[in-house]
Amino acid sequence: MNYNKVTPDDIRALAEIVGEDRCISGGDISPDYGHDEMGGSSGMPEVLVKVKTKEEIAGVLAYANKRLLPVVTRGAGTGLMGGSVAVMGGIMLETTLMNKILELDPDNLTVTVEPGVLLMELSAFCEANGFFYPPDPGEKAATLGGNISTNAGGMRAVKYGVTREYVRGLTVVTVDGQTLKFGGKVVKNSSGYGLKDLIVGSEGTLAVVAQATLKILPLPTVTVSLLVPFNSLDEAVATVPHIVKGKALPTAIEYISQSIILFAEEYLGKKFPDNKHPGYLLLTFDGYDEGQVEREYSAVADLC
């Protein structure tokens, strides 16, 4: 598709939608907006629009659609796939100012958030209220809109799964400015197509996430970590399928090489429990009963 270039008239029109202070153009845009955390992908937007409401998202997208202007959505810019880079210029629609936690529903075990809420903010909020949001990608400063758009996983995916499994409902804005709602607080709805799941992982190519209702769990009361040394990477990797097939499934499984441990010790000035082996599996177990957790990690320790 042949897109149009952004003109001064376009910038004035976008400023009328979001306000002049949240419509930034040209050299006033920070170079940080020209890339994400993936090397080799770069491109500056012609105009940066910082939205605060789903109505503003709708207004920007409807205008861009009418004018054939390219749009890329950006959260915190922590992605590793180049998905938030304005490789065709145009409009960058940033959602970080939509950062409110709107509702905690303990009866339905859900929390409703705007897309700019950071993962670490949601985690802290849930834990302060006795709940737990299981998806745990490595970048805790990522926005939830970005987590949803990339179907983020993390180490806890071994036991709890990835982001898609915790998205109950979405409010999204389509390319022509329509606001649609998919799903809700219920576990199952057998009517209609599962369009919610199509949005999750679509990297902003189908619609912009404006609000999300997420599944949460009661906060585990017991957490134990198990560090298992191995003589080689092959030995450690070969053990993982046996652990996963077992009845005692860890919350997370992470491989750590000896070189990483030595670097970390030097950088932090702290000693690791053991640094004499070529590699280690770090296994985490959690639950609500100390005896059950102890039985699970003991079984895996024996297997290892």
PDB file of C-alpha atoms in Angstrom:
ATOM      1  CA  MET A   1       0.000   0.000   0.000  1.00  0.00           C
ATOM      2  CA  ASN A   2       1.186   3.507  -0.793  1.00  0.00           C
ATOM      3  CA  TYR A   3       0.845   5.642   2.331  1.00  0.00           C
ATOM      4  CA  ASN A   4       0.763   9.422   2.444  1.00  0.00           C
ATOM      5  CA  LYS A   5       3.328  11.549   4.248  1.00  0.00           C
ATOM      6  CA  VAL A   6       2.274  13.489   7.326  1.00  0.00           C
ATOM      7  CA  THR A   7       1.628  17.172   6.541  1.00  0.00           C
ATOM      8  CA  PRO A   8       1.408  20.231   8.826  1.00  0.00           C
ATOM      9  CA  ASP A   9      -2.379  20.056   8.396  1.00  0.00           C
ATOM     10  CA  ASP A  10      -2.323  16.456   9.659  1.00  0.00           C
ATOM     11  CA  ILE A  11      -0.333  17.476  12.729  1.00  0.00           C
ATOM     12  CA  ARG A  12      -2.812  20.259  13.501  1.00  0.00           C
ATOM     13  CA  ALA A  13      -5.737  17.827  13.101  1.00  0.00           C
ATOM     14  CA  LEU A  14      -4.118  15.265  15.415  1.00  0.00           C
ATOM     15  CA  ALA A  15      -3.356  17.989  17.958  1.00  0.00           C
ATOM     16  CA  GLU A  16      -7.067  18.840  18.009  1.00  0.00           C
ATOM     17  CA  ILE A  17      -7.789  15.229  19.002  1.00  0.00           C
ATOM     18  CA  VAL A  18      -5.246  14.847  21.830  1.00  0.00           C
ATOM     19  CA  GLY A  19      -4.052  18.373  22.584  1.00  0.00           C
ATOM     20  CA  GLU A  20      -0.925  20.170  21.388  1.00  0.00           C
ATOM     21  CA  ASP A  21       1.174  19.056  24.374  1.00  0.00           C
ATOM     22  CA  ARG A  22       0.663  15.394  23.447  1.00  0.00           C
ATOM     23  CA  CYS A  23       1.264  15.758  19.721  1.00  0.00           C
ATOM     24  CA  ILE A  24       5.003  15.936  19.019  1.00  0.00           C
ATOM     25  CA  SER A  25       6.542  16.149  15.576  1.00  0.00           C
ATOM     26  CA  GLY A  26       9.824  16.300  13.694  1.00  0.00           C
ATOM     27  CA  GLY A  27      13.024  16.958  15.610  1.00  0.00           C
ATOM     28  CA  ASP A  28      11.136  17.290  18.907  1.00  0.00           C
ATOM     29  CA  ILE A  29      10.657  13.506  18.981  1.00  0.00           C
ATOM     30  CA  SER A  30      13.280  11.744  21.122  1.00  0.00           C
ATOM     31  CA  PRO A  31      15.599   9.356  19.216  1.00  0.00           C
ATOM     32  CA  ASP A  32      14.511   6.658  21.683  1.00  0.00           C
ATOM     33  CA  TYR A  33      11.289   6.370  19.682  1.00  0.00           C
ATOM     34  CA  GLY A  34      13.272   5.257  16.634  1.00  0.00           C
ATOM     35  CA  HIS A  35      13.904   1.725  17.897  1.00  0.00           C
ATOM     36  CA  ASP A  36      12.917  -0.900  20.437  1.00  0.00           C
ATOM     37  CA  GLU A  37      15.252  -3.357  22.194  1.00  0.00           C
ATOM     38  CA  MET A  38      15.918  -5.345  19.011  1.00  0.00           C
ATOM     39  CA  GLY A  39      19.035  -4.329  17.160  1.00  0.00           C
ATOM     40  CA  GLY A  40      18.893  -3.680  13.425  1.00  0.00           C
ATOM     41  CA  SER A  41      15.355  -2.299  13.199  1.00  0.00           C
ATOM     42  CA  SER A  42      14.956   1.463  13.216  1.00  0.00           C
ATOM     43  CA  GLY A  43      12.710   4.214  11.894  1.00  0.00           C
ATOM     44  CA  MET A  44      11.473   7.530  13.234  1.00  0.00           C
ATOM     45  CA  PRO A  45       7.803   8.505  13.203  1.00  0.00           C
ATOM     46  CA  GLU A  46       6.826  11.801  11.618  1.00  0.00           C
ATOM     47  CA  VAL A  47       4.507  12.551  14.519  1.00  0.00           C
ATOM     48  CA  LEU A  48       4.216  11.070  18.024  1.00  0.00           C
ATOM     49  CA  VAL A  49       0.723  11.068  19.528  1.00  0.00           C
ATOM     50  CA  LYS A  50       0.304  10.258  23.228  1.00  0.00           C
ATOM     51  CA  VAL A  51      -3.240   9.098  23.901  1.00  0.00           C
ATOM     52  CA  LYS A  52      -5.078   9.000  27.225  1.00  0.00           C
ATOM     53  CA  THR A  53      -8.468   7.511  26.315  1.00  0.00           C
ATOM     54  CA  LYS A  54      -9.986   4.981  23.946  1.00  0.00           C
ATOM     55  CA  GLU A  55     -11.890   7.866  22.348  1.00  0.00           C
ATOM     56  CA  GLU A  56      -8.584   9.510  21.471  1.00  0.00           C
ATOM     57  CA  ILE A  57      -7.310   6.229  20.015  1.00  0.00           C
ATOM     58  CA  ALA A  58     -10.460   6.006  17.901  1.00  0.00           C
ATOM     59  CA  GLY A  59     -10.090   9.590  16.734  1.00  0.00           C
ATOM     60  CA  VAL A  60      -6.454   9.136  15.710  1.00  0.00           C
ATOM     61  CA  LEU A  61      -7.066   5.852  13.891  1.00  0.00           C
ATOM     62  CA  ALA A  62     -10.147   7.130  12.079  1.00  0.00           C
ATOM     63  CA  TYR A  63      -8.233  10.182  10.889  1.00  0.00           C
ATOM     64  CA  ALA A  64      -5.207   8.117   9.838  1.00  0.00           C
ATOM     65  CA  ASN A  65      -7.430   5.678   7.969  1.00  0.00           C
ATOM     66  CA  LYS A  66      -9.120   8.503   6.090  1.00  0.00           C
ATOM     67  CA  ARG A  67      -5.787  10.085   5.154  1.00  0.00           C
ATOM     68  CA  LEU A  68      -3.949   6.786   4.471  1.00  0.00           C
ATOM     69  CA  LEU A  69      -1.281   7.537   7.062  1.00  0.00           C
ATOM     70  CA  PRO A  70       0.694   4.595   8.544  1.00  0.00           C
ATOM     71  CA  VAL A  71       0.260   4.037  12.300  1.00  0.00           C
ATOM     72  CA  VAL A  72       2.351   1.988  14.717  1.00  0.00           C
ATOM     73  CA  THR A  73       1.336   1.471  18.347  1.00  0.00           C
ATOM     74  CA  ARG A  74       3.953   1.685  21.080  1.00  0.00           C
ATOM     75  CA  GLY A  75       3.965   0.945  24.786  1.00  0.00           C
ATOM     76  CA  ALA A  76       7.203   1.087  26.763  1.00  0.00           C
ATOM     77  CA  GLY A  77       9.312   0.141  23.738  1.00  0.00           C
ATOM     78  CA  THR A  78      10.829  -2.901  25.473  1.00  0.00           C
ATOM     79  CA  GLY A  79       9.947  -5.367  22.710  1.00  0.00           C
ATOM     80  CA  LEU A  80      12.517  -7.575  21.008  1.00  0.00           C
ATOM     81  CA  MET A  81      10.821  -8.004  17.619  1.00  0.00           C
ATOM     82  CA  GLY A  82      10.762  -4.499  16.124  1.00  0.00           C
ATOM     83  CA  GLY A  83       6.969  -4.435  16.343  1.00  0.00           C
ATOM     84  CA  SER A  84       6.782  -0.912  17.785  1.00  0.00           C
ATOM     85  CA  VAL A  85       9.197   0.690  15.313  1.00  0.00           C
ATOM     86  CA  ALA A  86       7.832   3.193  12.787  1.00  0.00           C
ATOM     87  CA  VAL A  87       9.631   1.688   9.785  1.00  0.00           C
ATOM     88  CA  MET A  88       7.290   3.582   7.417  1.00  0.00           C
ATOM     89  CA  GLY A  89       7.283   6.862   9.323  1.00  0.00           C
ATOM     90  CA  GLY A  90       3.773   8.195   9.820  1.00  0.00           C
ATOM     91  CA  ILE A  91       2.073   8.260  13.213  1.00  0.00           C
ATOM     92  CA  MET A  92       3.338   6.611  16.384  1.00  0.00           C
ATOM     93  CA  LEU A  93       0.458   6.097  18.819  1.00  0.00           C
ATOM     94  CA  GLU A  94       1.823   5.779  22.355  1.00  0.00           C
ATOM     95  CA  THR A  95      -0.360   4.316  25.118  1.00  0.00           C
ATOM     96  CA  THR A  96       1.855   4.728  28.213  1.00  0.00           C
ATOM     97  CA  LEU A  97      -0.371   7.504  29.619  1.00  0.00           C
ATOM     98  CA  MET A  98      -3.297   5.049  29.721  1.00  0.00           C
ATOM     99  CA  ASN A  99      -1.922   3.579  32.937  1.00  0.00           C
ATOM    100  CA  LYS A 100      -4.867   3.094  35.298  1.00  0.00           C
ATOM    101  CA  ILE A 101      -5.847  -0.106  37.087  1.00  0.00           C
ATOM    102  CA  LEU A 102      -9.599   0.271  36.738  1.00  0.00           C
ATOM    103  CA  GLU A 103     -11.094  -2.554  38.788  1.00  0.00           C
ATOM    104  CA  LEU A 104     -10.233  -5.504  40.973  1.00  0.00           C
ATOM    105  CA  ASP A 105     -13.043  -8.059  41.048  1.00  0.00           C
ATOM    106  CA  PRO A 106     -12.241 -10.635  43.749  1.00  0.00           C
ATOM    107  CA  ASP A 107     -15.460 -12.561  43.140  1.00  0.00           C
ATOM    108  CA  ASN A 108     -14.664 -13.252  39.494  1.00  0.00           C
ATOM    109  CA  LEU A 109     -10.878 -13.273  40.055  1.00  0.00           C
ATOM    110  CA  THR A 110     -10.261 -10.579  37.442  1.00  0.00           C
ATOM    111  CA  VAL A 111      -8.523  -7.234  37.213  1.00  0.00           C
ATOM    112  CA  THR A 112      -9.327  -4.642  34.527  1.00  0.00           C
ATOM    113  CA  VAL A 113      -6.529  -2.399  33.308  1.00  0.00           C
ATOM    114  CA  GLU A 114      -5.613   0.146  30.674  1.00  0.00           C
ATOM    115  CA  PRO A 115      -2.870  -0.878  28.209  1.00  0.00           C
ATOM    116  CA  GLY A 116      -0.176   1.418  29.622  1.00  0.00           C
ATOM    117  CA  VAL A 117      -0.078  -0.229  33.063  1.00  0.00           C
ATOM    118  CA  LEU A 118       3.353  -1.772  33.622  1.00  0.00           C
ATOM    119  CA  LEU A 119       3.662  -5.463  34.425  1.00  0.00           C
ATOM    120  CA  MET A 120       5.525  -4.698  37.659  1.00  0.00           C
ATOM    121  CA  GLU A 121       2.774  -2.250  38.693  1.00  0.00           C
ATOM    122  CA  LEU A 122       0.074  -4.872  38.178  1.00  0.00           C
ATOM    123  CA  SER A 123       2.116  -7.527  39.997  1.00  0.00           C
ATOM    124  CA  ALA A 124       2.636  -5.248  43.006  1.00  0.00           C
ATOM    125  CA  PHE A 125      -1.044  -4.248  43.052  1.00  0.00           C
ATOM    126  CA  CYS A 126      -2.239  -7.855  42.901  1.00  0.00           C
ATOM    127  CA  GLU A 127       0.156  -9.046  45.620  1.00  0.00           C
ATOM    128  CA  ALA A 128      -0.825  -6.160  47.900  1.00  0.00           C
ATOM    129  CA  ASN A 129      -4.406  -7.403  47.646  1.00  0.00           C
ATOM    130  CA  GLY A 130      -3.598 -11.090  48.122  1.00  0.00           C
ATOM    131  CA  PHE A 131      -3.700 -12.069  44.438  1.00  0.00           C
ATOM    132  CA  PHE A 132      -1.284 -13.165  41.753  1.00  0.00           C
ATOM    133  CA  TYR A 133      -0.942 -12.411  38.017  1.00  0.00           C
ATOM    134  CA  PRO A 134       0.967 -15.441  36.694  1.00  0.00           C
ATOM    135  CA  PRO A 135       2.521 -14.313  33.347  1.00  0.00           C
ATOM    136  CA  ASP A 136       6.100 -13.303  34.116  1.00  0.00           C
ATOM    137  CA  PRO A 137       8.126 -12.179  31.072  1.00  0.00           C
ATOM    138  CA  GLY A 138      11.667 -11.061  31.796  1.00  0.00           C
ATOM    139  CA  GLU A 139      11.016  -7.345  31.199  1.00  0.00           C
ATOM    140  CA  LYS A 140       8.958  -6.162  34.170  1.00  0.00           C
ATOM    141  CA  ALA A 141       8.847  -2.568  32.856  1.00  0.00           C
ATOM    142  CA  ALA A 142       6.858  -3.639  29.787  1.00  0.00           C
ATOM    143  CA  THR A 143       3.274  -2.464  29.408  1.00  0.00           C
ATOM    144  CA  LEU A 144       0.410  -4.931  29.585  1.00  0.00           C
ATOM    145  CA  GLY A 145      -0.769  -3.751  26.177  1.00  0.00           C
ATOM    146  CA  GLY A 146       2.597  -4.847  24.835  1.00  0.00           C
ATOM    147  CA  ASN A 147       2.436  -8.152  26.736  1.00  0.00           C
ATOM    148  CA  ILE A 148      -0.967  -8.836  25.183  1.00  0.00           C
ATOM    149  CA  SER A 149       0.146  -7.803  21.704  1.00  0.00           C
ATOM    150  CA  THR A 150       3.134 -10.166  21.856  1.00  0.00           C
ATOM    151  CA  ASN A 151       1.468 -12.945  23.887  1.00  0.00           C
ATOM    152  CA  ALA A 152       4.361 -12.673  26.324  1.00  0.00           C
ATOM    153  CA  GLY A 153       5.396 -15.751  28.297  1.00  0.00           C
ATOM    154  CA  GLY A 154       8.254 -15.923  30.772  1.00  0.00           C
ATOM    155  CA  MET A 155       9.681 -18.559  33.080  1.00  0.00           C
ATOM    156  CA  ARG A 156       6.393 -19.221  34.895  1.00  0.00           C
ATOM    157  CA  ALA A 157       4.866 -20.370  31.586  1.00  0.00           C
ATOM    158  CA  VAL A 158       6.076 -23.877  32.481  1.00  0.00           C
ATOM    159  CA  LYS A 159       3.305 -24.197  35.053  1.00  0.00           C
ATOM    160  CA  TYR A 160       0.893 -21.338  34.419  1.00  0.00           C
ATOM    161  CA  GLY A 161       1.006 -20.750  30.669  1.00  0.00           C
ATOM    162  CA  VAL A 162       1.357 -17.519  28.668  1.00  0.00           C
ATOM    163  CA  THR A 163      -0.524 -14.212  28.486  1.00  0.00           C
ATOM    164  CA  ARG A 164      -3.281 -15.475  26.153  1.00  0.00           C
ATOM    165  CA  GLU A 165      -4.538 -17.820  28.864  1.00  0.00           C
ATOM    166  CA  TYR A 166      -5.099 -14.886  31.249  1.00  0.00           C
ATOM    167  CA  VAL A 167      -6.914 -12.488  28.924  1.00  0.00           C
ATOM    168  CA  ARG A 168     -10.630 -12.744  29.668  1.00  0.00           C
ATOM    169  CA  GLY A 169     -11.837  -9.659  27.818  1.00  0.00           C
ATOM    170  CA  LEU A 170     -10.551  -6.908  25.548  1.00  0.00           C
ATOM    171  CA  THR A 171     -11.731  -3.511  24.403  1.00  0.00           C
ATOM    172  CA  VAL A 172      -9.995  -2.702  21.125  1.00  0.00           C
ATOM    173  CA  VAL A 173     -10.083   0.003  18.475  1.00  0.00           C
ATOM    174  CA  THR A 174      -9.951  -1.079  14.836  1.00  0.00           C
ATOM    175  CA  VAL A 175      -8.108   0.629  11.997  1.00  0.00           C
ATOM    176  CA  ASP A 176     -11.156   2.695  11.029  1.00  0.00           C
ATOM    177  CA  GLY A 177     -11.802   3.927  14.570  1.00  0.00           C
ATOM    178  CA  GLN A 178     -14.487   1.466  15.681  1.00  0.00           C
ATOM    179  CA  THR A 179     -14.444   0.415  19.346  1.00  0.00           C
ATOM    180  CA  LEU A 180     -15.228  -3.263  19.898  1.00  0.00           C
ATOM    181  CA  LYS A 181     -15.467  -5.456  22.985  1.00  0.00           C
ATOM    182  CA  PHE A 182     -14.507  -9.132  23.001  1.00  0.00           C
ATOM    183  CA  GLY A 183     -14.956 -11.547  25.901  1.00  0.00           C
ATOM    184  CA  GLY A 184     -15.609 -10.484  29.475  1.00  0.00           C
ATOM    185  CA  LYS A 185     -15.241 -11.788  33.019  1.00  0.00           C
ATOM    186  CA  VAL A 186     -16.739 -15.210  32.431  1.00  0.00           C
ATOM    187  CA  VAL A 187     -14.563 -18.268  31.879  1.00  0.00           C
ATOM    188  CA  LYS A 188     -16.517 -19.531  28.871  1.00  0.00           C
ATOM    189  CA  ASN A 189     -18.838 -17.948  26.347  1.00  0.00           C
ATOM    190  CA  SER A 190     -19.966 -20.316  23.606  1.00  0.00           C
ATOM    191  CA  SER A 191     -21.597 -17.720  21.347  1.00  0.00           C
ATOM    192  CA  GLY A 192     -19.683 -16.134  18.482  1.00  0.00           C
ATOM    193  CA  TYR A 193     -16.115 -16.360  17.261  1.00  0.00           C
ATOM    194  CA  GLY A 194     -13.130 -16.197  19.627  1.00  0.00           C
ATOM    195  CA  LEU A 195     -11.840 -12.899  18.247  1.00  0.00           C
ATOM    196  CA  LYS A 196     -10.247 -11.998  21.576  1.00  0.00           C
ATOM    197  CA  ASP A 197      -7.665 -14.718  21.079  1.00  0.00           C
ATOM    198  CA  LEU A 198      -6.970 -13.465  17.562  1.00  0.00           C
ATOM    199  CA  ILE A 199      -5.995 -10.051  18.933  1.00  0.00           C
ATOM    200  CA  VAL A 200      -3.605 -11.514  21.520  1.00  0.00           C
ATOM    201  CA  GLY A 201      -0.216 -11.885  19.862  1.00  0.00           C
ATOM    202  CA  SER A 202      -1.143  -9.896  16.750  1.00  0.00           C
ATOM    203  CA  GLU A 203       1.481  -7.167  17.464  1.00  0.00           C
ATOM    204  CA  GLY A 204      -1.020  -4.352  16.870  1.00  0.00           C
ATOM    205  CA  THR A 205      -1.672  -5.355  13.258  1.00  0.00           C
ATOM    206  CA  LEU A 206      -5.408  -5.995  13.755  1.00  0.00           C
ATOM    207  CA  ALA A 207      -6.454  -3.478  16.400  1.00  0.00           C
ATOM    208  CA  VAL A 208      -5.156  -1.353  19.266  1.00  0.00           C
ATOM    209  CA  VAL A 209      -5.804  -2.688  22.774  1.00  0.00           C
ATOM    210  CA  ALA A 210      -7.574   0.015  24.793  1.00  0.00           C
ATOM    211  CA  GLN A 211      -8.572  -2.000  27.873  1.00  0.00           C
ATOM    212  CA  ALA A 212      -8.107  -5.543  29.154  1.00  0.00           C
ATOM    213  CA  THR A 213      -9.775  -7.749  31.732  1.00  0.00           C
ATOM    214  CA  LEU A 214      -7.247 -10.248  33.052  1.00  0.00           C
ATOM    215  CA  LYS A 215      -7.578 -13.428  35.062  1.00  0.00           C
ATOM    216  CA  ILE A 216      -5.784 -13.494  38.422  1.00  0.00           C
ATOM    217  CA  LEU A 217      -5.251 -16.190  41.056  1.00  0.00           C
ATOM    218  CA  PRO A 218      -4.998 -16.252  44.846  1.00  0.00           C
ATOM    219  CA  LEU A 219      -1.440 -15.460  45.890  1.00  0.00           C
ATOM    220  CA  PRO A 220       0.591 -18.627  46.672  1.00  0.00           C
ATOM    221  CA  THR A 221       1.650 -18.677  50.290  1.00  0.00           C
ATOM    222  CA  VAL A 222       4.678 -20.950  49.870  1.00  0.00           C
ATOM    223  CA  THR A 223       7.560 -20.469  47.411  1.00  0.00           C
ATOM    224  CA  VAL A 224      10.763 -22.533  47.285  1.00  0.00           C
ATOM    225  CA  SER A 225      13.700 -22.440  44.862  1.00  0.00           C
ATOM    226  CA  LEU A 226      15.859 -25.461  44.071  1.00  0.00           C
ATOM    227  CA  LEU A 227      19.344 -25.119  42.553  1.00  0.00           C
ATOM    228  CA  VAL A 228      20.598 -28.254  40.798  1.00  0.00           C
ATOM    229  CA  PRO A 229      24.197 -28.480  39.482  1.00  0.00           C
ATOM    230  CA  PHE A 230      25.034 -30.390  36.283  1.00  0.00           C
ATOM    231  CA  ASN A 231      28.258 -31.413  34.595  1.00  0.00           C
ATOM    232  CA  SER A 232      27.190 -30.156  31.163  1.00  0.00           C
ATOM    233  CA  LEU A 233      24.497 -28.235  29.279  1.00  0.00           C
ATOM    234  CA  ASP A 234      23.433 -31.448  27.517  1.00  0.00           C
ATOM    235  CA  GLU A 235      22.928 -33.191  30.854  1.00  0.00           C
ATOM    236  CA  ALA A 236      20.810 -30.320  32.192  1.00  0.00           C
ATOM    237  CA  VAL A 237      18.702 -30.033  29.031  1.00  0.00           C
ATOM    238  CA  ALA A 238      18.129 -33.794  28.897  1.00  0.00           C
ATOM    239  CA  THR A 239      16.733 -33.680  32.428  1.00  0.00           C
ATOM    240  CA  VAL A 240      14.078 -31.037  31.695  1.00  0.00           C
ATOM    241  CA  PRO A 241      11.639 -33.292  29.741  1.00  0.00           C
ATOM    242  CA  HIS A 242      11.675 -35.772  32.619  1.00  0.00           C
ATOM    243  CA  ILE A 243      10.835 -32.966  35.049  1.00  0.00           C
ATOM    244  CA  VAL A 244       8.001 -31.671  32.854  1.00  0.00           C
ATOM    245  CA  LYS A 245       6.543 -35.173  32.450  1.00  0.00           C
ATOM    246  CA  GLY A 246       6.523 -35.696  36.203  1.00  0.00           C
ATOM    247  CA  LYS A 247       3.573 -35.074  38.460  1.00  0.00           C
ATOM    248  CA  ALA A 248       5.390 -32.334  40.400  1.00  0.00           C
ATOM    249  CA  LEU A 249       5.581 -29.486  37.895  1.00  0.00           C
ATOM    250  CA  PRO A 250       7.764 -26.515  38.880  1.00  0.00           C
ATOM    251  CA  THR A 251       6.519 -22.969  38.505  1.00  0.00           C
ATOM    252  CA  ALA A 252       9.635 -22.085  36.509  1.00  0.00           C
ATOM    253  CA  ILE A 253      12.709 -23.772  35.054  1.00  0.00           C
ATOM    254  CA  GLU A 254      15.772 -21.737  34.124  1.00  0.00           C
ATOM    255  CA  TYR A 255      19.203 -22.822  32.900  1.00  0.00           C
ATOM    256  CA  ILE A 256      22.167 -20.821  34.236  1.00  0.00           C
ATOM    257  CA  SER A 257      25.692 -21.350  32.915  1.00  0.00           C
ATOM    258  CA  GLN A 258      28.789 -21.115  35.073  1.00  0.00           C
ATOM    259  CA  SER A 259      30.063 -18.126  33.062  1.00  0.00           C
ATOM    260  CA  ILE A 260      26.893 -16.155  33.813  1.00  0.00           C
ATOM    261  CA  ILE A 261      27.218 -16.933  37.518  1.00  0.00           C
ATOM    262  CA  LEU A 262      30.822 -15.744  37.582  1.00  0.00           C
ATOM    263  CA  PHE A 263      29.930 -12.535  35.733  1.00  0.00           C
ATOM    264  CA  ALA A 264      27.036 -11.907  38.141  1.00  0.00           C
ATOM    265  CA  GLU A 265      29.213 -12.501  41.199  1.00  0.00           C
ATOM    266  CA  GLU A 266      31.791 -10.022  39.939  1.00  0.00           C
ATOM    267  CA  TYR A 267      29.180  -7.404  39.003  1.00  0.00           C
ATOM    268  CA  LEU A 268      27.084  -7.675  42.172  1.00  0.00           C
ATOM    269  CA  GLY A 269      29.894  -8.382  44.612  1.00  0.00           C
ATOM    270  CA  LYS A 270      27.904 -11.310  45.994  1.00  0.00           C
ATOM    271  CA  LYS A 271      28.584 -15.033  46.076  1.00  0.00           C
ATOM    272  CA  PHE A 272      26.283 -17.589  44.476  1.00  0.00           C
ATOM    273  CA  PRO A 273      25.503 -20.714  46.555  1.00  0.00           C
ATOM    274  CA  ASP A 274      27.732 -22.731  44.206  1.00  0.00           C
ATOM    275  CA  ASN A 275      29.863 -21.801  41.175  1.00  0.00           C
ATOM    276  CA  LYS A 276      31.950 -24.928  40.577  1.00  0.00           C
ATOM    277  CA  HIS A 277      29.795 -26.679  37.975  1.00  0.00           C
ATOM    278  CA  PRO A 278      29.424 -25.949  34.229  1.00  0.00           C
ATOM    279  CA  GLY A 279      25.680 -25.418  34.491  1.00  0.00           C
ATOM    280  CA  TYR A 280      22.659 -25.318  36.775  1.00  0.00           C
ATOM    281  CA  LEU A 281      18.904 -25.643  36.640  1.00  0.00           C
ATOM    282  CA  LEU A 282      17.083 -23.159  38.854  1.00  0.00           C
ATOM    283  CA  LEU A 283      13.659 -24.598  39.686  1.00  0.00           C
ATOM    284  CA  THR A 284      10.924 -22.699  41.490  1.00  0.00           C
ATOM    285  CA  PHE A 285       7.940 -24.291  43.223  1.00  0.00           C
ATOM    286  CA  ASP A 286       4.907 -22.567  44.690  1.00  0.00           C
ATOM    287  CA  GLY A 287       1.591 -23.489  46.237  1.00  0.00           C
ATOM    288  CA  TYR A 288      -0.764 -23.037  49.150  1.00  0.00           C
ATOM    289  CA  ASP A 289       0.366 -25.910  51.371  1.00  0.00           C
ATOM    290  CA  GLU A 290       3.912 -26.242  52.713  1.00  0.00           C
ATOM    291  CA  GLY A 291       3.753 -30.029  52.851  1.00  0.00           C
ATOM    292  CA  GLN A 292       2.598 -30.315  49.245  1.00  0.00           C
ATOM    293  CA  VAL A 293       5.316 -27.954  47.977  1.00  0.00           C
ATOM    294  CA  GLU A 294       7.939 -29.884  49.952  1.00  0.00           C
ATOM    295  CA  ARG A 295       6.773 -33.176  48.411  1.00  0.00           C
ATOM    296  CA  GLU A 296       6.919 -31.653  44.922  1.00  0.00           C
ATOM    297  CA  TYR A 297      10.413 -30.221  45.145  1.00  0.00           C
ATOM    298  CA  SER A 298      11.692 -33.339  46.914  1.00  0.00           C
ATOM    299  CA  ALA A 299      10.374 -35.525  44.088  1.00  0.00           C
ATOM    300  CA  VAL A 300      12.042 -33.351  41.454  1.00  0.00           C
ATOM    301  CA  ALA A 301      15.283 -33.229  43.456  1.00  0.00           C
ATOM    302  CA  ASP A 302      15.316 -37.051  43.571  1.00  0.00           C
ATOM    303  CA  LEU A 303      14.641 -37.206  39.829  1.00  0.00           C
ATOM    304  CA  CYS A 304      17.525 -34.836  39.106  1.00  0.00           C
TER     305      CYS A 304
END
